Amino acid sequence: MSDIAVDYELLNDVAQKSGKLKDEVKQARESKQEYSVDEVGSRVAVAAIRKYYSTWKGSFKRSEEKLEKLKNLYDGVAKKWADFDFDLANKAAKQSAQIASDLWKARDEEWNAWHDAVEKAKKEHPDLDPKLLPKEPQKPGERPHEWTTDDGHGNKTTTTYEYGPDGEPTKVTTTMETKTGLKATDTTNYHGDGTYDSKSTDVFGNVTNTTGTSTKTETPEHKTTTDDFTSKTKDTEGNESTTTGTTTSVTDQKTGHRDTKTTYTTVGPDEDGNEQTVKGTTHSSVELNGHEVTTTIEVNEDGSGTKTVVTDGKTEEWTSDDAEGDTGWKPKKSDD
């Protein structure tokens, strides 16, 4: 069970360079191949140029095909892993929007409560010495409207927030982009009745539209959020799939520990275009110090499936013929 560490930026860069080199080889193969004596100076030179292109034309074509395959391989792997990372980043961005909103509201309520208490004390005790008043809490300032992370190497995630009169987020837009041009976007609108809708475009160009309903319950000990959702995805070739599921997230109000579990069913074409049904579960545990473990199990109709475990950014993958029973896991091979 070895960890998988993928530099998808490097793979994407290699894919782009392979594509550029393929175009250069193609240009050379399709360039002018017939020259006159006046252009090159002698019949010997004309014959040599003609022989060169006749000899190497097939090699050029084979080189183009190999470079195209190399480009597609690296491009596919890079986008697959970027898509996985971007999905986690998008979920984290939405959670940070809610956390930022809750924190701002708490500070704002604290500041207003202090002023209300001071004004009441002054009215009840006009001769009160100001030095006896408790220290004024820090004013919260402007509500946060943007969250940006930048690794200093051209890779950046930007999230913008819009809020309603009650201070709750009404719109969260996240854009994730790397220096080599991998990009994904997601915009989610939250409505006052607890419903929401979102539209996202992943690194492959697939577009997903989601609608759902979110309910919240809160006690001094725990805050629980339950989302029931339906997502419809259309890929770049027009194939469509539908995912329905439920996500339940429980946060310990005292420790900050959060457990999130999602169960879902996806109906749509597999890699060969055959209709299939995949059932999945995802469990994520986040500690106050940021330590996070996310486990995803997907089960195919025949009971086989995959397990993916992400621990603080490190990924491990397994396959099993009895994924439904959560047994028989073997490390996933590169050609699976």
Short mmCIF file of C-alpha atoms in Angstrom, two decimals:
data_model
loop_
_atom_site.label_atom_id
_atom_site.label_comp_id
_atom_site.label_asym_id
_atom_site.label_seq_id
_atom_site.Cartn_x
_atom_site.Cartn_y
_atom_site.Cartn_z
CA MET A 1 0.00 0.00 0.00
CA SER A 2 2.21 2.80 -1.26
CA ASP A 3 1.25 6.45 -1.26
CA ILE A 4 0.61 8.07 -4.63
CA ALA A 5 2.16 11.50 -5.15
CA VAL A 6 1.40 13.00 -8.55
CA ASP A 7 2.83 16.27 -9.86
CA TYR A 8 -0.02 16.90 -12.30
CA GLU A 9 1.42 20.30 -13.16
CA LEU A 10 4.54 18.60 -14.50
CA LEU A 11 2.46 16.02 -16.38
CA ASN A 12 0.32 18.75 -17.91
CA ASP A 13 3.43 20.68 -18.92
CA VAL A 14 4.87 17.56 -20.61
CA ALA A 15 1.53 16.97 -22.35
CA GLN A 16 1.54 20.50 -23.73
CA LYS A 17 5.15 20.23 -24.90
CA SER A 18 4.44 16.85 -26.52
CA GLY A 19 1.55 18.40 -28.41
CA LYS A 20 3.70 21.31 -29.53
CA LEU A 21 6.47 18.99 -30.68
CA LYS A 22 3.94 16.87 -32.58
CA ASP A 23 2.74 19.98 -34.42
CA GLU A 24 6.32 20.88 -35.29
CA VAL A 25 6.98 17.39 -36.66
CA LYS A 26 3.75 17.55 -38.66
CA GLN A 27 4.72 20.94 -40.03
CA ALA A 28 8.08 19.53 -41.12
CA ARG A 29 6.40 16.53 -42.77
CA GLU A 30 3.90 18.70 -44.63
CA SER A 31 6.33 21.47 -45.54
CA LYS A 32 7.57 22.15 -49.06
CA GLN A 33 9.42 19.11 -50.38
CA GLU A 34 9.94 19.90 -54.07
CA TYR A 35 12.59 22.49 -54.96
CA SER A 36 13.90 23.68 -58.33
CA VAL A 37 17.55 23.92 -59.35
CA ASP A 38 17.25 27.70 -59.23
CA GLU A 39 16.17 27.50 -55.57
CA VAL A 40 18.88 25.15 -54.26
CA GLY A 41 21.69 25.51 -56.82
CA SER A 42 22.04 22.02 -58.35
CA ARG A 43 20.21 18.91 -59.48
CA VAL A 44 22.18 16.91 -56.90
CA ALA A 45 20.72 19.03 -54.10
CA VAL A 46 17.22 18.69 -55.53
CA ALA A 47 17.59 14.89 -55.62
CA ALA A 48 19.01 14.82 -52.08
CA ILE A 49 16.11 16.83 -50.65
CA ARG A 50 13.58 14.66 -52.46
CA LYS A 51 15.27 11.48 -51.14
CA TYR A 52 15.41 12.88 -47.60
CA TYR A 53 11.69 13.50 -47.45
CA SER A 54 10.89 10.20 -49.16
CA THR A 55 13.01 8.32 -46.61
CA TRP A 56 11.85 10.11 -43.48
CA LYS A 57 8.20 10.86 -44.29
CA GLY A 58 7.03 7.61 -42.68
CA SER A 59 9.18 8.20 -39.58
CA PHE A 60 7.76 11.69 -39.21
CA LYS A 61 4.23 10.29 -39.33
CA ARG A 62 5.01 7.60 -36.74
CA SER A 63 6.62 10.23 -34.50
CA GLU A 64 3.46 12.33 -34.72
CA GLU A 65 1.34 9.35 -33.67
CA LYS A 66 3.61 8.52 -30.72
CA LEU A 67 3.72 12.12 -29.56
CA GLU A 68 -0.08 12.32 -29.82
CA LYS A 69 -0.45 9.21 -27.64
CA LEU A 70 2.07 10.60 -25.16
CA LYS A 71 0.22 13.90 -25.03
CA ASN A 72 -3.14 12.17 -24.46
CA LEU A 73 -1.70 9.92 -21.74
CA TYR A 74 -0.10 12.73 -19.73
CA ASP A 75 -3.01 15.07 -20.36
CA GLY A 76 -5.49 12.49 -19.08
CA VAL A 77 -3.52 11.63 -15.94
CA ALA A 78 -2.83 15.28 -15.14
CA LYS A 79 -6.46 16.28 -15.49
CA LYS A 80 -7.70 13.28 -13.50
CA TRP A 81 -5.58 14.16 -10.47
CA ALA A 82 -6.16 17.89 -10.85
CA ASP A 83 -9.90 17.21 -10.95
CA PHE A 84 -9.63 15.22 -7.71
CA ASP A 85 -7.67 18.01 -6.00
CA PHE A 86 -9.95 20.72 -7.34
CA ASP A 87 -13.02 18.90 -6.03
CA LEU A 88 -11.54 18.85 -2.51
CA ALA A 89 -10.49 22.51 -2.83
CA ASN A 90 -13.98 23.52 -3.93
CA LYS A 91 -15.62 21.75 -0.98
CA ALA A 92 -13.12 23.33 1.41
CA ALA A 93 -13.80 26.76 -0.08
CA LYS A 94 -17.54 26.40 0.51
CA GLN A 95 -16.95 25.30 4.09
CA SER A 96 -14.57 28.21 4.67
CA ALA A 97 -17.27 30.58 3.40
CA GLN A 98 -19.67 29.31 6.06
CA ILE A 99 -16.97 29.40 8.76
CA ALA A 100 -15.97 32.95 7.81
CA SER A 101 -19.61 34.00 7.91
CA ASP A 102 -20.20 32.41 11.33
CA LEU A 103 -17.01 33.95 12.74
CA TRP A 104 -17.89 37.41 11.47
CA LYS A 105 -21.43 37.15 12.86
CA ALA A 106 -20.11 36.06 16.28
CA ARG A 107 -17.68 39.00 16.44
CA ASP A 108 -20.34 41.41 15.23
CA GLU A 109 -22.81 40.17 17.88
CA GLU A 110 -20.11 40.46 20.54
CA TRP A 111 -19.30 44.04 19.52
CA ASN A 112 -22.99 45.08 19.43
CA ALA A 113 -23.69 43.39 22.77
CA TRP A 114 -20.79 45.30 24.36
CA HIS A 115 -22.15 48.65 23.16
CA ASP A 116 -25.69 47.79 24.26
CA ALA A 117 -24.42 46.86 27.72
CA VAL A 118 -22.33 50.04 27.99
CA GLU A 119 -25.21 52.29 26.95
CA LYS A 120 -27.48 50.58 29.48
CA ALA A 121 -24.88 50.98 32.23
CA LYS A 122 -24.45 54.69 31.46
CA LYS A 123 -28.19 55.27 31.66
CA GLU A 124 -28.51 53.41 34.95
CA HIS A 125 -25.36 54.95 36.45
CA PRO A 126 -24.75 58.43 34.97
CA ASP A 127 -21.73 58.99 37.26
CA LEU A 128 -20.05 55.72 36.25
CA ASP A 129 -16.28 56.03 35.86
CA PRO A 130 -15.45 55.08 32.19
CA LYS A 131 -12.30 53.34 33.47
CA LEU A 132 -14.51 50.75 35.16
CA LEU A 133 -16.09 49.69 31.89
CA PRO A 134 -14.89 46.39 30.35
CA LYS A 135 -12.51 46.64 27.42
CA GLU A 136 -14.20 47.16 24.08
CA PRO A 137 -13.91 44.08 21.82
CA GLN A 138 -12.34 44.47 18.41
CA LYS A 139 -14.76 45.69 15.76
CA PRO A 140 -15.20 42.96 13.12
CA GLY A 141 -14.78 45.31 10.16
CA GLU A 142 -16.10 44.52 6.71
CA ARG A 143 -17.63 41.12 6.13
CA PRO A 144 -15.20 38.88 4.18
CA HIS A 145 -15.98 38.82 0.45
CA GLU A 146 -12.99 37.01 -1.04
CA TRP A 147 -10.67 34.21 -0.08
CA THR A 148 -7.53 33.63 -2.19
CA THR A 149 -4.79 31.04 -1.85
CA ASP A 150 -1.65 31.33 -4.00
CA ASP A 151 1.36 29.02 -3.76
CA GLY A 152 3.67 31.63 -5.32
CA HIS A 153 4.24 29.48 -8.39
CA GLY A 154 1.24 30.55 -10.43
CA ASN A 155 -1.30 28.15 -8.93
CA LYS A 156 -4.24 29.94 -7.35
CA THR A 157 -7.70 29.35 -5.91
CA THR A 158 -10.05 32.32 -5.57
CA THR A 159 -13.42 32.21 -3.79
CA THR A 160 -15.83 35.15 -3.70
CA TYR A 161 -18.86 35.41 -1.40
CA GLU A 162 -22.14 37.28 -1.51
CA TYR A 163 -24.37 37.58 1.58
CA GLY A 164 -28.02 38.15 2.32
CA PRO A 165 -29.53 40.52 4.93
CA ASP A 166 -29.22 37.81 7.60
CA GLY A 167 -25.49 37.51 7.00
CA GLU A 168 -25.70 34.03 5.49
CA PRO A 169 -23.87 33.34 2.21
CA THR A 170 -26.17 33.56 -0.81
CA LYS A 171 -23.60 32.98 -3.55
CA VAL A 172 -20.17 31.34 -3.48
CA THR A 173 -18.01 31.28 -6.60
CA THR A 174 -14.72 29.39 -6.71
CA THR A 175 -12.15 29.41 -9.51
CA MET A 176 -9.15 27.07 -9.41
CA GLU A 177 -6.36 27.59 -11.94
CA THR A 178 -2.79 26.37 -12.35
CA LYS A 179 0.19 27.91 -14.12
CA THR A 180 -0.08 25.43 -17.01
CA GLY A 181 -3.72 26.31 -17.66
CA LEU A 182 -5.70 23.63 -15.80
CA LYS A 183 -8.88 25.32 -14.65
CA ALA A 184 -12.17 24.54 -12.92
CA THR A 185 -15.02 26.75 -11.71
CA ASP A 186 -18.03 26.35 -9.45
CA THR A 187 -20.84 28.76 -8.59
CA THR A 188 -23.39 27.89 -5.90
CA ASN A 189 -26.49 29.93 -5.03
CA TYR A 190 -28.11 29.49 -1.60
CA HIS A 191 -31.77 30.41 -1.13
CA GLY A 192 -33.71 31.43 1.95
CA ASP A 193 -35.90 28.32 1.93
CA GLY A 194 -32.88 26.04 2.38
CA THR A 195 -32.57 25.05 -1.27
CA TYR A 196 -29.50 25.65 -3.41
CA ASP A 197 -28.33 25.25 -7.00
CA SER A 198 -24.90 25.15 -8.52
CA LYS A 199 -23.11 24.95 -11.85
CA SER A 200 -19.55 23.69 -12.17
CA THR A 201 -17.13 23.08 -15.02
CA ASP A 202 -14.28 20.67 -14.34
CA VAL A 203 -10.81 20.51 -15.92
CA PHE A 204 -12.11 18.20 -18.68
CA GLY A 205 -14.82 20.67 -19.68
CA ASN A 206 -17.64 18.55 -18.25
CA VAL A 207 -20.52 20.65 -16.91
CA THR A 208 -22.49 19.65 -13.80
CA ASN A 209 -25.72 21.25 -12.62
CA THR A 210 -26.82 20.45 -9.06
CA THR A 211 -29.95 21.20 -7.07
CA GLY A 212 -30.46 20.34 -3.44
CA THR A 213 -31.98 21.09 -0.06
CA SER A 214 -29.95 21.84 3.05
CA THR A 215 -31.23 21.63 6.63
CA LYS A 216 -29.37 22.61 9.78
CA THR A 217 -29.80 21.78 13.45
CA GLU A 218 -27.66 23.24 16.18
CA THR A 219 -27.09 22.56 19.89
CA PRO A 220 -24.37 23.88 22.20
CA GLU A 221 -22.49 20.63 21.52
CA HIS A 222 -23.02 19.93 17.81
CA LYS A 223 -23.92 21.59 14.54
CA THR A 224 -25.44 19.23 11.95
CA THR A 225 -26.03 19.99 8.27
CA THR A 226 -27.84 17.58 5.95
CA ASP A 227 -27.89 18.02 2.17
CA ASP A 228 -30.07 16.04 -0.23
CA PHE A 229 -28.89 16.65 -3.79
CA THR A 230 -29.28 15.69 -7.45
CA SER A 231 -26.52 16.37 -9.96
CA LYS A 232 -26.69 16.07 -13.73
CA THR A 233 -23.40 15.98 -15.64
CA LYS A 234 -22.88 16.37 -19.39
CA ASP A 235 -19.42 15.62 -20.74
CA THR A 236 -17.73 17.19 -23.75
CA GLU A 237 -19.11 14.45 -26.02
CA GLY A 238 -22.71 14.97 -24.90
CA ASN A 239 -22.96 11.91 -22.63
CA GLU A 240 -25.09 12.48 -19.52
CA SER A 241 -25.07 10.94 -16.04
CA THR A 242 -27.13 11.59 -12.92
CA THR A 243 -26.03 11.40 -9.30
CA THR A 244 -28.38 11.51 -6.32
CA GLY A 245 -27.28 11.43 -2.72
CA THR A 246 -27.24 12.76 0.81
CA THR A 247 -24.44 14.44 2.75
CA THR A 248 -24.51 14.74 6.54
CA SER A 249 -21.88 16.85 8.28
CA VAL A 250 -21.54 17.03 12.09
CA THR A 251 -19.25 19.58 13.75
CA ASP A 252 -18.30 19.45 17.42
CA GLN A 253 -18.89 23.00 18.63
CA LYS A 254 -16.22 22.71 21.33
CA THR A 255 -13.36 20.92 19.57
CA GLY A 256 -13.99 21.89 15.94
CA HIS A 257 -13.83 18.23 14.85
CA ARG A 258 -16.00 17.60 11.80
CA ASP A 259 -17.30 14.31 10.40
CA THR A 260 -18.92 14.31 6.97
CA LYS A 261 -20.51 11.33 5.24
CA THR A 262 -21.99 11.20 1.75
CA THR A 263 -23.90 8.32 0.19
CA TYR A 264 -24.69 8.55 -3.53
CA THR A 265 -25.76 6.65 -6.63
CA THR A 266 -24.56 7.53 -10.13
CA VAL A 267 -26.32 6.28 -13.28
CA GLY A 268 -24.59 6.87 -16.60
CA PRO A 269 -22.22 5.49 -19.23
CA ASP A 270 -18.94 3.83 -18.28
CA GLU A 271 -15.66 4.32 -20.17
CA ASP A 272 -16.94 2.05 -22.95
CA GLY A 273 -20.27 3.86 -23.24
CA ASN A 274 -22.32 1.15 -21.52
CA GLU A 275 -24.99 2.24 -19.04
CA GLN A 276 -24.03 1.41 -15.46
CA THR A 277 -25.03 2.15 -11.86
CA VAL A 278 -22.35 2.94 -9.30
CA LYS A 279 -23.06 3.28 -5.58
CA GLY A 280 -20.61 5.19 -3.42
CA THR A 281 -19.87 6.41 0.08
CA THR A 282 -17.45 9.11 1.14
CA HIS A 283 -16.42 9.70 4.74
CA SER A 284 -14.30 12.68 5.74
CA SER A 285 -12.92 13.48 9.19
CA VAL A 286 -11.32 16.85 9.92
CA GLU A 287 -9.53 17.75 13.15
CA LEU A 288 -9.13 21.26 14.55
CA ASN A 289 -5.42 21.19 13.62
CA GLY A 290 -6.31 20.57 9.96
CA HIS A 291 -5.55 16.83 9.90
CA GLU A 292 -7.98 15.31 7.41
CA VAL A 293 -8.75 11.80 6.21
CA THR A 294 -11.22 11.15 3.37
CA THR A 295 -12.25 7.62 2.36
CA THR A 296 -14.32 6.93 -0.75
CA ILE A 297 -15.66 3.51 -1.76
CA GLU A 298 -17.43 3.03 -5.11
CA VAL A 299 -19.23 -0.23 -5.89
CA ASN A 300 -20.12 -1.41 -9.39
CA GLU A 301 -23.17 -3.49 -10.27
CA ASP A 302 -21.18 -6.75 -10.07
CA GLY A 303 -19.99 -5.94 -6.53
CA SER A 304 -16.45 -4.98 -7.55
CA GLY A 305 -15.12 -1.51 -6.97
CA THR A 306 -12.45 0.86 -5.74
CA LYS A 307 -11.39 2.45 -2.48
CA THR A 308 -9.53 5.77 -2.30
CA VAL A 309 -8.08 7.15 0.94
CA VAL A 310 -6.68 10.67 1.07
CA THR A 311 -4.71 11.56 4.21
CA ASP A 312 -3.56 15.17 4.38
CA GLY A 313 -3.16 15.26 0.60
CA LYS A 314 -1.54 11.82 0.21
CA THR A 315 -3.58 9.30 -1.77
CA GLU A 316 -3.80 5.50 -1.61
CA GLU A 317 -5.95 3.39 -3.93
CA TRP A 318 -7.22 -0.19 -3.87
CA THR A 319 -9.49 -2.42 -5.96
CA SER A 320 -11.62 -5.40 -4.90
CA ASP A 321 -13.95 -7.97 -6.37
CA ASP A 322 -16.03 -7.62 -3.18
CA ALA A 323 -16.12 -3.86 -2.67
CA GLU A 324 -19.75 -4.19 -1.59
CA GLY A 325 -18.59 -6.27 1.38
CA ASP A 326 -15.64 -3.91 1.97
CA THR A 327 -13.20 -6.84 1.80
CA GLY A 328 -10.46 -8.27 -0.44
CA TRP A 329 -8.77 -4.96 -1.14
CA LYS A 330 -5.59 -5.01 -3.22
CA PRO A 331 -3.35 -2.07 -4.14
CA LYS A 332 -4.52 -0.60 -7.41
CA LYS A 333 -2.20 -1.28 -10.33
CA SER A 334 -1.28 1.42 -12.81
CA ASP A 335 -2.97 -0.44 -15.66
CA ASP A 336 -6.26 -1.01 -13.80
#
